[in-house]
Amino acid sequence: MLSLSAAAAAAPVIAAAGHQPLHWENLGLSPIAIDLGFFAIKWYSLAYLAGIMLAYFQLGRMIRQPGAPLAQRHADDLFFYATLGVILGGRLGYAFFYAPELLADPARLIRLWEGGMSFHGGLIGTVVAIAWVSWRGGLNFVRTCDYIAVCVPPGLFFGRCANFVNGELWGRVTDSKMPWVMVFPGAGALPRHPSQLYEALLEGLVLGIVLFVLFWRTRARWRPGLLVGIFGLGYAMARFTVEFYREPDVQLLDFAMRTGLSMGQWLTLPMMAIGLGLAFRALMSPPLAVTIQPTGQSSGQTVVS
């Protein structure tokens, strides 16, 4: 097994160095955010809720800017259908890519509270939702994707932080002396990378800052496909990199050893190619000419941005 061989190699080095890793249990974390006795709310649920609400708020600010490809009524529809797409797509994607046995057991498949969501499945569900709303409202699909892409990283940040709080999806065994290596419950006695935090940093914080700056400080939103292309490429590169530090799902260890890459890395490759293609096409095409009515200017006078 990949993790066992890594552990065997790391153990003597750690013992010799005398390095004392952090212990997740000593951080005082719990998957339960609010416990009412008869009902408990988990941090993971709150992470989803916070990500969706923040995305809705951010999209509302963005569409108030000149030249937006959708109106508030479309944002309301997207809020509803994209939420369904994230939940249904995320669960079905997890079953299809990571746990096919769930497809034969519908009772287990619908138990979302037991965990198991796939980002790539949620992404597919969101794209289907955007396509549906765009078709119904006569919207430009690619430009709508641009606006939605800017709103996604905060949700990724919250979700990965929730994974860490849950003590799940830990990293690979390491002999690193870095002060943040950690022993996770249920993962053995050897220190591992807190890969959940690596993903939160790269997929959530860094990618979010890049897209935020591009939208608000540059003319990127006038180039259809650029923002969603950068999102796809940026996420794929971040996920592909962090997967080298993340322990593959136990049921897919043999797959990772046989193919040389984890399932998460294989799934990022088409996303990387599509993101690169969209960004390249956007940069090679002329930007949109958008008519803007400046504040205080009389009606009928416009400027072209």
PDB file of C-alpha atoms in Angstrom:
ATOM      1  CA  MET A   1       0.000   0.000   0.000  1.00  0.00           C
ATOM      2  CA  LEU A   2       1.249   3.487  -0.868  1.00  0.00           C
ATOM      3  CA  SER A   3       0.614   5.042   2.551  1.00  0.00           C
ATOM      4  CA  LEU A   4       2.065   2.083   4.465  1.00  0.00           C
ATOM      5  CA  SER A   5       5.275   2.095   2.471  1.00  0.00           C
ATOM      6  CA  ALA A   6       5.635   5.850   2.980  1.00  0.00           C
ATOM      7  CA  ALA A   7       5.018   5.408   6.691  1.00  0.00           C
ATOM      8  CA  ALA A   8       7.659   2.711   6.980  1.00  0.00           C
ATOM      9  CA  ALA A   9      10.196   4.908   5.254  1.00  0.00           C
ATOM     10  CA  ALA A  10       9.360   7.986   7.309  1.00  0.00           C
ATOM     11  CA  ALA A  11       9.218   6.397  10.751  1.00  0.00           C
ATOM     12  CA  PRO A  12      12.966   6.012  11.452  1.00  0.00           C
ATOM     13  CA  VAL A  13      13.714   9.490  10.157  1.00  0.00           C
ATOM     14  CA  ILE A  14      11.088  11.067  12.417  1.00  0.00           C
ATOM     15  CA  ALA A  15      12.233   9.072  15.415  1.00  0.00           C
ATOM     16  CA  ALA A  16      15.854  10.021  14.837  1.00  0.00           C
ATOM     17  CA  ALA A  17      15.071  13.690  14.442  1.00  0.00           C
ATOM     18  CA  GLY A  18      12.952  13.785  17.575  1.00  0.00           C
ATOM     19  CA  HIS A  19      10.538  16.163  15.869  1.00  0.00           C
ATOM     20  CA  GLN A  20       7.192  16.468  17.653  1.00  0.00           C
ATOM     21  CA  PRO A  21       4.347  17.051  15.189  1.00  0.00           C
ATOM     22  CA  LEU A  22       1.079  18.740  16.040  1.00  0.00           C
ATOM     23  CA  HIS A  23      -1.874  16.559  17.006  1.00  0.00           C
ATOM     24  CA  TRP A  24      -5.261  17.390  15.542  1.00  0.00           C
ATOM     25  CA  GLU A  25      -6.991  16.216  18.725  1.00  0.00           C
ATOM     26  CA  ASN A  26      -5.126  18.841  20.761  1.00  0.00           C
ATOM     27  CA  LEU A  27      -6.586  21.699  18.712  1.00  0.00           C
ATOM     28  CA  GLY A  28      -9.991  21.352  20.341  1.00  0.00           C
ATOM     29  CA  LEU A  29     -11.799  21.033  17.015  1.00  0.00           C
ATOM     30  CA  SER A  30     -15.113  19.293  16.456  1.00  0.00           C
ATOM     31  CA  PRO A  31     -17.162  18.603  13.320  1.00  0.00           C
ATOM     32  CA  ILE A  32     -20.236  19.841  15.223  1.00  0.00           C
ATOM     33  CA  ALA A  33     -20.744  23.605  15.138  1.00  0.00           C
ATOM     34  CA  ILE A  34     -24.045  23.772  17.045  1.00  0.00           C
ATOM     35  CA  ASP A  35     -25.407  20.922  19.162  1.00  0.00           C
ATOM     36  CA  LEU A  36     -28.976  21.374  20.419  1.00  0.00           C
ATOM     37  CA  GLY A  37     -29.198  17.845  21.759  1.00  0.00           C
ATOM     38  CA  PHE A  38     -32.035  16.799  19.464  1.00  0.00           C
ATOM     39  CA  PHE A  39     -30.392  18.419  16.440  1.00  0.00           C
ATOM     40  CA  ALA A  40     -26.781  19.125  15.438  1.00  0.00           C
ATOM     41  CA  ILE A  41     -25.402  21.443  12.764  1.00  0.00           C
ATOM     42  CA  LYS A  42     -22.011  20.545  11.322  1.00  0.00           C
ATOM     43  CA  TRP A  43     -19.331  22.951  10.193  1.00  0.00           C
ATOM     44  CA  TYR A  44     -19.415  21.350   6.751  1.00  0.00           C
ATOM     45  CA  SER A  45     -23.070  22.312   6.343  1.00  0.00           C
ATOM     46  CA  LEU A  46     -22.319  25.857   7.469  1.00  0.00           C
ATOM     47  CA  ALA A  47     -19.412  25.998   5.007  1.00  0.00           C
ATOM     48  CA  TYR A  48     -21.750  25.170   2.121  1.00  0.00           C
ATOM     49  CA  LEU A  49     -24.301  27.715   3.351  1.00  0.00           C
ATOM     50  CA  ALA A  50     -21.670  30.446   3.811  1.00  0.00           C
ATOM     51  CA  GLY A  51     -20.184  29.791   0.377  1.00  0.00           C
ATOM     52  CA  ILE A  52     -23.562  29.956  -1.357  1.00  0.00           C
ATOM     53  CA  MET A  53     -24.709  33.079   0.487  1.00  0.00           C
ATOM     54  CA  LEU A  54     -21.425  34.901  -0.095  1.00  0.00           C
ATOM     55  CA  ALA A  55     -21.544  33.951  -3.788  1.00  0.00           C
ATOM     56  CA  TYR A  56     -25.077  35.341  -4.043  1.00  0.00           C
ATOM     57  CA  PHE A  57     -24.041  38.594  -2.355  1.00  0.00           C
ATOM     58  CA  GLN A  58     -20.948  38.958  -4.538  1.00  0.00           C
ATOM     59  CA  LEU A  59     -22.872  38.234  -7.744  1.00  0.00           C
ATOM     60  CA  GLY A  60     -25.417  40.881  -6.772  1.00  0.00           C
ATOM     61  CA  ARG A  61     -22.630  43.466  -6.505  1.00  0.00           C
ATOM     62  CA  MET A  62     -21.084  42.404  -9.801  1.00  0.00           C
ATOM     63  CA  ILE A  63     -24.270  42.567 -11.878  1.00  0.00           C
ATOM     64  CA  ARG A  64     -24.866  46.156 -10.763  1.00  0.00           C
ATOM     65  CA  GLN A  65     -21.793  47.138 -12.765  1.00  0.00           C
ATOM     66  CA  PRO A  66     -22.225  48.369 -16.356  1.00  0.00           C
ATOM     67  CA  GLY A  67     -22.401  45.742 -19.078  1.00  0.00           C
ATOM     68  CA  ALA A  68     -23.411  42.807 -16.861  1.00  0.00           C
ATOM     69  CA  PRO A  69     -24.732  39.809 -18.855  1.00  0.00           C
ATOM     70  CA  LEU A  70     -27.610  39.082 -16.456  1.00  0.00           C
ATOM     71  CA  ALA A  71     -30.135  40.845 -14.237  1.00  0.00           C
ATOM     72  CA  GLN A  72     -31.132  40.273 -10.614  1.00  0.00           C
ATOM     73  CA  ARG A  73     -33.990  37.963 -11.580  1.00  0.00           C
ATOM     74  CA  HIS A  74     -31.495  35.734 -13.390  1.00  0.00           C
ATOM     75  CA  ALA A  75     -29.202  35.784 -10.351  1.00  0.00           C
ATOM     76  CA  ASP A  76     -32.119  34.615  -8.206  1.00  0.00           C
ATOM     77  CA  ASP A  77     -32.775  31.711 -10.575  1.00  0.00           C
ATOM     78  CA  LEU A  78     -29.074  30.856 -10.637  1.00  0.00           C
ATOM     79  CA  PHE A  79     -28.963  30.873  -6.844  1.00  0.00           C
ATOM     80  CA  PHE A  80     -31.677  28.207  -6.735  1.00  0.00           C
ATOM     81  CA  TYR A  81     -30.579  25.977  -9.614  1.00  0.00           C
ATOM     82  CA  ALA A  82     -26.850  26.223  -8.915  1.00  0.00           C
ATOM     83  CA  THR A  83     -27.450  25.174  -5.299  1.00  0.00           C
ATOM     84  CA  LEU A  84     -29.270  22.093  -6.576  1.00  0.00           C
ATOM     85  CA  GLY A  85     -26.482  21.500  -9.082  1.00  0.00           C
ATOM     86  CA  VAL A  86     -23.773  21.666  -6.418  1.00  0.00           C
ATOM     87  CA  ILE A  87     -25.560  19.270  -4.076  1.00  0.00           C
ATOM     88  CA  LEU A  88     -26.871  16.754  -6.601  1.00  0.00           C
ATOM     89  CA  GLY A  89     -23.841  16.939  -8.871  1.00  0.00           C
ATOM     90  CA  GLY A  90     -21.426  16.798  -5.957  1.00  0.00           C
ATOM     91  CA  ARG A  91     -23.033  13.675  -4.508  1.00  0.00           C
ATOM     92  CA  LEU A  92     -23.496  11.877  -7.821  1.00  0.00           C
ATOM     93  CA  GLY A  93     -19.957  12.831  -8.843  1.00  0.00           C
ATOM     94  CA  TYR A  94     -18.581  11.359  -5.635  1.00  0.00           C
ATOM     95  CA  ALA A  95     -20.498   8.127  -6.241  1.00  0.00           C
ATOM     96  CA  PHE A  96     -19.417   7.914  -9.880  1.00  0.00           C
ATOM     97  CA  PHE A  97     -15.751   8.873  -9.482  1.00  0.00           C
ATOM     98  CA  TYR A  98     -14.886   7.691  -5.975  1.00  0.00           C
ATOM     99  CA  ALA A  99     -17.491   5.243  -4.615  1.00  0.00           C
ATOM    100  CA  PRO A 100     -19.380   3.417  -7.416  1.00  0.00           C
ATOM    101  CA  GLU A 101     -20.938   1.051  -4.871  1.00  0.00           C
ATOM    102  CA  LEU A 102     -23.222   3.908  -3.792  1.00  0.00           C
ATOM    103  CA  LEU A 103     -24.920   3.851  -7.184  1.00  0.00           C
ATOM    104  CA  ALA A 104     -26.284   0.400  -6.367  1.00  0.00           C
ATOM    105  CA  ASP A 105     -27.559   1.507  -2.954  1.00  0.00           C
ATOM    106  CA  PRO A 106     -29.915   4.513  -3.294  1.00  0.00           C
ATOM    107  CA  ALA A 107     -30.575   4.567   0.453  1.00  0.00           C
ATOM    108  CA  ARG A 108     -26.886   5.260   1.151  1.00  0.00           C
ATOM    109  CA  LEU A 109     -26.582   7.569  -1.839  1.00  0.00           C
ATOM    110  CA  ILE A 110     -29.023  10.100  -0.399  1.00  0.00           C
ATOM    111  CA  ARG A 111     -27.381  10.179   3.049  1.00  0.00           C
ATOM    112  CA  LEU A 112     -25.504  13.414   2.442  1.00  0.00           C
ATOM    113  CA  TRP A 113     -24.890  13.849   6.156  1.00  0.00           C
ATOM    114  CA  GLU A 114     -22.557  10.840   6.090  1.00  0.00           C
ATOM    115  CA  GLY A 115     -20.142  12.747   3.837  1.00  0.00           C
ATOM    116  CA  GLY A 116     -18.819  12.261   0.346  1.00  0.00           C
ATOM    117  CA  MET A 117     -19.009  15.144  -2.162  1.00  0.00           C
ATOM    118  CA  SER A 118     -17.007  15.661  -5.334  1.00  0.00           C
ATOM    119  CA  PHE A 119     -15.925  19.115  -6.491  1.00  0.00           C
ATOM    120  CA  HIS A 120     -15.846  17.999 -10.116  1.00  0.00           C
ATOM    121  CA  GLY A 121     -19.370  16.567  -9.845  1.00  0.00           C
ATOM    122  CA  GLY A 122     -20.573  19.793  -8.231  1.00  0.00           C
ATOM    123  CA  LEU A 123     -18.884  21.749 -11.025  1.00  0.00           C
ATOM    124  CA  ILE A 124     -20.724  19.745 -13.676  1.00  0.00           C
ATOM    125  CA  GLY A 125     -23.999  20.302 -11.830  1.00  0.00           C
ATOM    126  CA  THR A 126     -23.325  24.046 -11.649  1.00  0.00           C
ATOM    127  CA  VAL A 127     -22.499  24.259 -15.366  1.00  0.00           C
ATOM    128  CA  VAL A 128     -25.758  22.460 -16.188  1.00  0.00           C
ATOM    129  CA  ALA A 129     -27.628  24.937 -13.963  1.00  0.00           C
ATOM    130  CA  ILE A 130     -25.979  27.920 -15.665  1.00  0.00           C
ATOM    131  CA  ALA A 131     -26.780  26.460 -19.098  1.00  0.00           C
ATOM    132  CA  TRP A 132     -30.439  26.001 -18.107  1.00  0.00           C
ATOM    133  CA  VAL A 133     -30.855  29.524 -16.748  1.00  0.00           C
ATOM    134  CA  SER A 134     -28.958  31.005 -19.704  1.00  0.00           C
ATOM    135  CA  TRP A 135     -31.161  29.172 -22.192  1.00  0.00           C
ATOM    136  CA  ARG A 136     -34.375  30.173 -20.437  1.00  0.00           C
ATOM    137  CA  GLY A 137     -33.316  33.805 -20.070  1.00  0.00           C
ATOM    138  CA  GLY A 138     -31.583  34.255 -23.413  1.00  0.00           C
ATOM    139  CA  LEU A 139     -28.268  34.987 -21.677  1.00  0.00           C
ATOM    140  CA  ASN A 140     -24.733  34.696 -22.979  1.00  0.00           C
ATOM    141  CA  PHE A 141     -23.636  31.383 -21.431  1.00  0.00           C
ATOM    142  CA  VAL A 142     -19.882  32.042 -21.434  1.00  0.00           C
ATOM    143  CA  ARG A 143     -20.171  35.527 -19.926  1.00  0.00           C
ATOM    144  CA  THR A 144     -22.523  34.230 -17.263  1.00  0.00           C
ATOM    145  CA  CYS A 145     -19.921  31.572 -16.424  1.00  0.00           C
ATOM    146  CA  ASP A 146     -17.330  34.357 -16.126  1.00  0.00           C
ATOM    147  CA  TYR A 147     -19.371  36.079 -13.438  1.00  0.00           C
ATOM    148  CA  ILE A 148     -20.147  32.872 -11.549  1.00  0.00           C
ATOM    149  CA  ALA A 149     -16.486  31.782 -11.601  1.00  0.00           C
ATOM    150  CA  VAL A 150     -15.438  34.860  -9.608  1.00  0.00           C
ATOM    151  CA  CYS A 151     -17.907  33.889  -6.856  1.00  0.00           C
ATOM    152  CA  VAL A 152     -16.793  30.262  -6.375  1.00  0.00           C
ATOM    153  CA  PRO A 153     -13.399  30.419  -4.539  1.00  0.00           C
ATOM    154  CA  PRO A 154     -14.754  31.606  -1.150  1.00  0.00           C
ATOM    155  CA  GLY A 155     -16.949  28.509  -1.034  1.00  0.00           C
ATOM    156  CA  LEU A 156     -13.931  26.337  -1.813  1.00  0.00           C
ATOM    157  CA  PHE A 157     -12.023  28.027   1.002  1.00  0.00           C
ATOM    158  CA  PHE A 158     -14.788  27.398   3.531  1.00  0.00           C
ATOM    159  CA  GLY A 159     -15.258  23.813   2.347  1.00  0.00           C
ATOM    160  CA  ARG A 160     -11.576  22.896   2.711  1.00  0.00           C
ATOM    161  CA  CYS A 161     -11.411  24.541   6.123  1.00  0.00           C
ATOM    162  CA  ALA A 162     -14.413  22.410   7.112  1.00  0.00           C
ATOM    163  CA  ASN A 163     -12.554  19.307   5.909  1.00  0.00           C
ATOM    164  CA  PHE A 164      -9.736  20.244   8.269  1.00  0.00           C
ATOM    165  CA  VAL A 165     -12.097  20.879  11.171  1.00  0.00           C
ATOM    166  CA  ASN A 166     -13.633  17.463  10.498  1.00  0.00           C
ATOM    167  CA  GLY A 167     -10.190  15.832  10.581  1.00  0.00           C
ATOM    168  CA  GLU A 168     -10.792  14.229   7.167  1.00  0.00           C
ATOM    169  CA  LEU A 169      -9.119  14.102   3.745  1.00  0.00           C
ATOM    170  CA  TRP A 170      -5.703  14.369   5.375  1.00  0.00           C
ATOM    171  CA  GLY A 171      -2.376  14.475   3.587  1.00  0.00           C
ATOM    172  CA  ARG A 172       0.347  11.909   3.001  1.00  0.00           C
ATOM    173  CA  VAL A 173       2.842  10.776   5.616  1.00  0.00           C
ATOM    174  CA  THR A 174       5.870  13.063   5.714  1.00  0.00           C
ATOM    175  CA  ASP A 175       9.244  13.313   7.434  1.00  0.00           C
ATOM    176  CA  SER A 176       9.173  17.095   7.084  1.00  0.00           C
ATOM    177  CA  LYS A 177      10.206  19.137  10.132  1.00  0.00           C
ATOM    178  CA  MET A 178       7.849  21.965   9.205  1.00  0.00           C
ATOM    179  CA  PRO A 179       5.915  23.108  12.299  1.00  0.00           C
ATOM    180  CA  TRP A 180       2.490  22.430  10.782  1.00  0.00           C
ATOM    181  CA  VAL A 181       2.792  18.693  10.027  1.00  0.00           C
ATOM    182  CA  MET A 182       0.104  16.896  11.963  1.00  0.00           C
ATOM    183  CA  VAL A 183      -1.129  13.570  13.313  1.00  0.00           C
ATOM    184  CA  PHE A 184      -4.777  13.060  12.377  1.00  0.00           C
ATOM    185  CA  PRO A 185      -7.215  10.755  14.195  1.00  0.00           C
ATOM    186  CA  GLY A 186      -7.793   7.524  12.320  1.00  0.00           C
ATOM    187  CA  ALA A 187      -4.719   8.063  10.146  1.00  0.00           C
ATOM    188  CA  GLY A 188      -2.107   6.325  12.292  1.00  0.00           C
ATOM    189  CA  ALA A 189       0.598   7.709  14.539  1.00  0.00           C
ATOM    190  CA  LEU A 190       2.810   9.305  11.895  1.00  0.00           C
ATOM    191  CA  PRO A 191       2.658  12.984  10.897  1.00  0.00           C
ATOM    192  CA  ARG A 192       0.993  14.039   7.690  1.00  0.00           C
ATOM    193  CA  HIS A 193       0.585  17.124   5.571  1.00  0.00           C
ATOM    194  CA  PRO A 194      -2.544  19.169   6.448  1.00  0.00           C
ATOM    195  CA  SER A 195      -3.401  19.117   2.757  1.00  0.00           C
ATOM    196  CA  GLN A 196      -6.889  20.478   3.454  1.00  0.00           C
ATOM    197  CA  LEU A 197      -5.276  23.794   4.408  1.00  0.00           C
ATOM    198  CA  TYR A 198      -3.023  23.729   1.339  1.00  0.00           C
ATOM    199  CA  GLU A 199      -6.143  23.422  -0.805  1.00  0.00           C
ATOM    200  CA  ALA A 200      -7.946  26.153   1.135  1.00  0.00           C
ATOM    201  CA  LEU A 201      -4.996  28.469   0.546  1.00  0.00           C
ATOM    202  CA  LEU A 202      -4.499  27.793  -3.170  1.00  0.00           C
ATOM    203  CA  GLU A 203      -7.991  26.924  -4.449  1.00  0.00           C
ATOM    204  CA  GLY A 204      -9.792  29.370  -2.213  1.00  0.00           C
ATOM    205  CA  LEU A 205      -7.714  32.310  -1.065  1.00  0.00           C
ATOM    206  CA  VAL A 206      -5.103  32.727  -3.812  1.00  0.00           C
ATOM    207  CA  LEU A 207      -7.425  31.909  -6.730  1.00  0.00           C
ATOM    208  CA  GLY A 208     -10.145  34.093  -5.216  1.00  0.00           C
ATOM    209  CA  ILE A 209      -7.813  37.094  -4.924  1.00  0.00           C
ATOM    210  CA  VAL A 210      -6.630  36.666  -8.518  1.00  0.00           C
ATOM    211  CA  LEU A 211     -10.171  36.549  -9.919  1.00  0.00           C
ATOM    212  CA  PHE A 212     -11.368  39.375  -7.669  1.00  0.00           C
ATOM    213  CA  VAL A 213      -8.560  41.673  -8.811  1.00  0.00           C
ATOM    214  CA  LEU A 214      -9.078  40.742 -12.475  1.00  0.00           C
ATOM    215  CA  PHE A 215     -12.780  41.527 -12.294  1.00  0.00           C
ATOM    216  CA  TRP A 216     -12.648  44.763 -10.306  1.00  0.00           C
ATOM    217  CA  ARG A 217      -9.275  46.208 -11.319  1.00  0.00           C
ATOM    218  CA  THR A 218      -8.866  45.187 -14.967  1.00  0.00           C
ATOM    219  CA  ARG A 219     -10.999  44.885 -18.093  1.00  0.00           C
ATOM    220  CA  ALA A 220     -11.032  41.072 -17.965  1.00  0.00           C
ATOM    221  CA  ARG A 221     -14.839  40.891 -17.763  1.00  0.00           C
ATOM    222  CA  TRP A 222     -15.056  42.410 -21.238  1.00  0.00           C
ATOM    223  CA  ARG A 223     -13.244  39.351 -22.657  1.00  0.00           C
ATOM    224  CA  PRO A 224     -15.786  36.486 -22.677  1.00  0.00           C
ATOM    225  CA  GLY A 225     -14.298  33.280 -21.322  1.00  0.00           C
ATOM    226  CA  LEU A 226     -11.229  34.809 -19.700  1.00  0.00           C
ATOM    227  CA  LEU A 227     -12.376  34.723 -16.074  1.00  0.00           C
ATOM    228  CA  VAL A 228     -13.902  31.251 -16.219  1.00  0.00           C
ATOM    229  CA  GLY A 229     -10.853  30.045 -18.148  1.00  0.00           C
ATOM    230  CA  ILE A 230      -8.487  31.378 -15.487  1.00  0.00           C
ATOM    231  CA  PHE A 231     -10.675  29.821 -12.802  1.00  0.00           C
ATOM    232  CA  GLY A 232     -10.580  26.407 -14.490  1.00  0.00           C
ATOM    233  CA  LEU A 233      -6.863  26.555 -15.153  1.00  0.00           C
ATOM    234  CA  GLY A 234      -6.035  27.943 -11.716  1.00  0.00           C
ATOM    235  CA  TYR A 235      -8.130  25.410  -9.838  1.00  0.00           C
ATOM    236  CA  ALA A 236      -6.788  22.510 -11.888  1.00  0.00           C
ATOM    237  CA  MET A 237      -3.166  23.532 -11.329  1.00  0.00           C
ATOM    238  CA  ALA A 238      -3.723  24.033  -7.592  1.00  0.00           C
ATOM    239  CA  ARG A 239      -5.543  20.717  -7.164  1.00  0.00           C
ATOM    240  CA  PHE A 240      -3.041  18.802  -9.289  1.00  0.00           C
ATOM    241  CA  THR A 241      -0.177  20.155  -7.175  1.00  0.00           C
ATOM    242  CA  VAL A 242      -1.787  19.573  -3.776  1.00  0.00           C
ATOM    243  CA  GLU A 243      -2.737  16.000  -4.706  1.00  0.00           C
ATOM    244  CA  PHE A 244       0.981  15.129  -4.411  1.00  0.00           C
ATOM    245  CA  TYR A 245       0.619  15.917  -0.695  1.00  0.00           C
ATOM    246  CA  ARG A 246      -2.891  14.512  -0.174  1.00  0.00           C
ATOM    247  CA  GLU A 247      -3.547  10.875   0.714  1.00  0.00           C
ATOM    248  CA  PRO A 248      -5.592   9.222  -2.051  1.00  0.00           C
ATOM    249  CA  ASP A 249      -8.983   7.816  -1.047  1.00  0.00           C
ATOM    250  CA  VAL A 250      -8.407   4.413   0.493  1.00  0.00           C
ATOM    251  CA  GLN A 251     -10.538   2.642  -2.106  1.00  0.00           C
ATOM    252  CA  LEU A 252      -8.488   4.276  -4.886  1.00  0.00           C
ATOM    253  CA  LEU A 253      -4.967   3.624  -3.591  1.00  0.00           C
ATOM    254  CA  ASP A 254      -4.436   0.787  -6.073  1.00  0.00           C
ATOM    255  CA  PHE A 255      -5.691   3.028  -8.891  1.00  0.00           C
ATOM    256  CA  ALA A 256      -3.196   5.751  -7.917  1.00  0.00           C
ATOM    257  CA  MET A 257      -0.320   3.253  -7.762  1.00  0.00           C
ATOM    258  CA  ARG A 258      -1.210   1.698 -11.132  1.00  0.00           C
ATOM    259  CA  THR A 259      -1.685   4.978 -13.019  1.00  0.00           C
ATOM    260  CA  GLY A 260       0.898   7.139 -11.239  1.00  0.00           C
ATOM    261  CA  LEU A 261      -1.692   9.842 -10.518  1.00  0.00           C
ATOM    262  CA  SER A 262      -4.618  10.096  -8.121  1.00  0.00           C
ATOM    263  CA  MET A 263      -8.212  10.247  -9.322  1.00  0.00           C
ATOM    264  CA  GLY A 264      -8.290  13.944  -8.386  1.00  0.00           C
ATOM    265  CA  GLN A 265      -5.299  14.616 -10.636  1.00  0.00           C
ATOM    266  CA  TRP A 266      -6.782  12.750 -13.588  1.00  0.00           C
ATOM    267  CA  LEU A 267     -10.001  14.732 -13.240  1.00  0.00           C
ATOM    268  CA  THR A 268      -8.128  18.044 -13.301  1.00  0.00           C
ATOM    269  CA  LEU A 269      -6.457  17.351 -16.662  1.00  0.00           C
ATOM    270  CA  PRO A 270      -9.504  18.016 -18.882  1.00  0.00           C
ATOM    271  CA  MET A 271     -10.379  20.983 -16.684  1.00  0.00           C
ATOM    272  CA  MET A 272      -6.872  22.348 -17.187  1.00  0.00           C
ATOM    273  CA  ALA A 273      -7.121  21.941 -20.967  1.00  0.00           C
ATOM    274  CA  ILE A 274     -10.566  23.575 -21.166  1.00  0.00           C
ATOM    275  CA  GLY A 275      -9.503  26.459 -18.925  1.00  0.00           C
ATOM    276  CA  LEU A 276      -6.360  27.086 -20.959  1.00  0.00           C
ATOM    277  CA  GLY A 277      -8.344  26.971 -24.204  1.00  0.00           C
ATOM    278  CA  LEU A 278     -10.972  29.429 -22.958  1.00  0.00           C
ATOM    279  CA  ALA A 279      -8.376  31.867 -21.623  1.00  0.00           C
ATOM    280  CA  PHE A 280      -6.298  31.704 -24.822  1.00  0.00           C
ATOM    281  CA  ARG A 281      -9.355  32.238 -27.018  1.00  0.00           C
ATOM    282  CA  ALA A 282     -10.466  35.198 -24.894  1.00  0.00           C
ATOM    283  CA  LEU A 283      -7.063  36.871 -25.096  1.00  0.00           C
ATOM    284  CA  MET A 284      -6.825  36.337 -28.858  1.00  0.00           C
ATOM    285  CA  SER A 285     -10.282  37.846 -29.477  1.00  0.00           C
ATOM    286  CA  PRO A 286     -11.063  41.581 -29.352  1.00  0.00           C
ATOM    287  CA  PRO A 287     -12.736  42.734 -26.121  1.00  0.00           C
ATOM    288  CA  LEU A 288     -16.403  43.633 -26.093  1.00  0.00           C
ATOM    289  CA  ALA A 289     -17.363  47.229 -26.839  1.00  0.00           C
ATOM    290  CA  VAL A 290     -19.659  48.101 -23.939  1.00  0.00           C
ATOM    291  CA  THR A 291     -21.709  51.267 -23.832  1.00  0.00           C
ATOM    292  CA  ILE A 292     -21.610  52.919 -20.397  1.00  0.00           C
ATOM    293  CA  GLN A 293     -23.688  55.857 -19.153  1.00  0.00           C
ATOM    294  CA  PRO A 294     -21.409  57.888 -16.861  1.00  0.00           C
ATOM    295  CA  THR A 295     -22.838  59.324 -13.644  1.00  0.00           C
ATOM    296  CA  GLY A 296     -24.089  62.884 -14.047  1.00  0.00           C
ATOM    297  CA  GLN A 297     -24.020  62.824 -17.853  1.00  0.00           C
ATOM    298  CA  SER A 298     -27.181  63.810 -19.714  1.00  0.00           C
ATOM    299  CA  SER A 299     -29.204  61.076 -21.388  1.00  0.00           C
ATOM    300  CA  GLY A 300     -28.228  60.186 -24.901  1.00  0.00           C
ATOM    301  CA  GLN A 301     -24.512  60.720 -24.294  1.00  0.00           C
ATOM    302  CA  THR A 302     -22.500  57.554 -23.967  1.00  0.00           C
ATOM    303  CA  VAL A 303     -18.927  56.475 -23.898  1.00  0.00           C
ATOM    304  CA  VAL A 304     -17.527  53.220 -25.204  1.00  0.00           C
ATOM    305  CA  SER A 305     -15.444  51.244 -22.748  1.00  0.00           C
TER     306      SER A 305
END
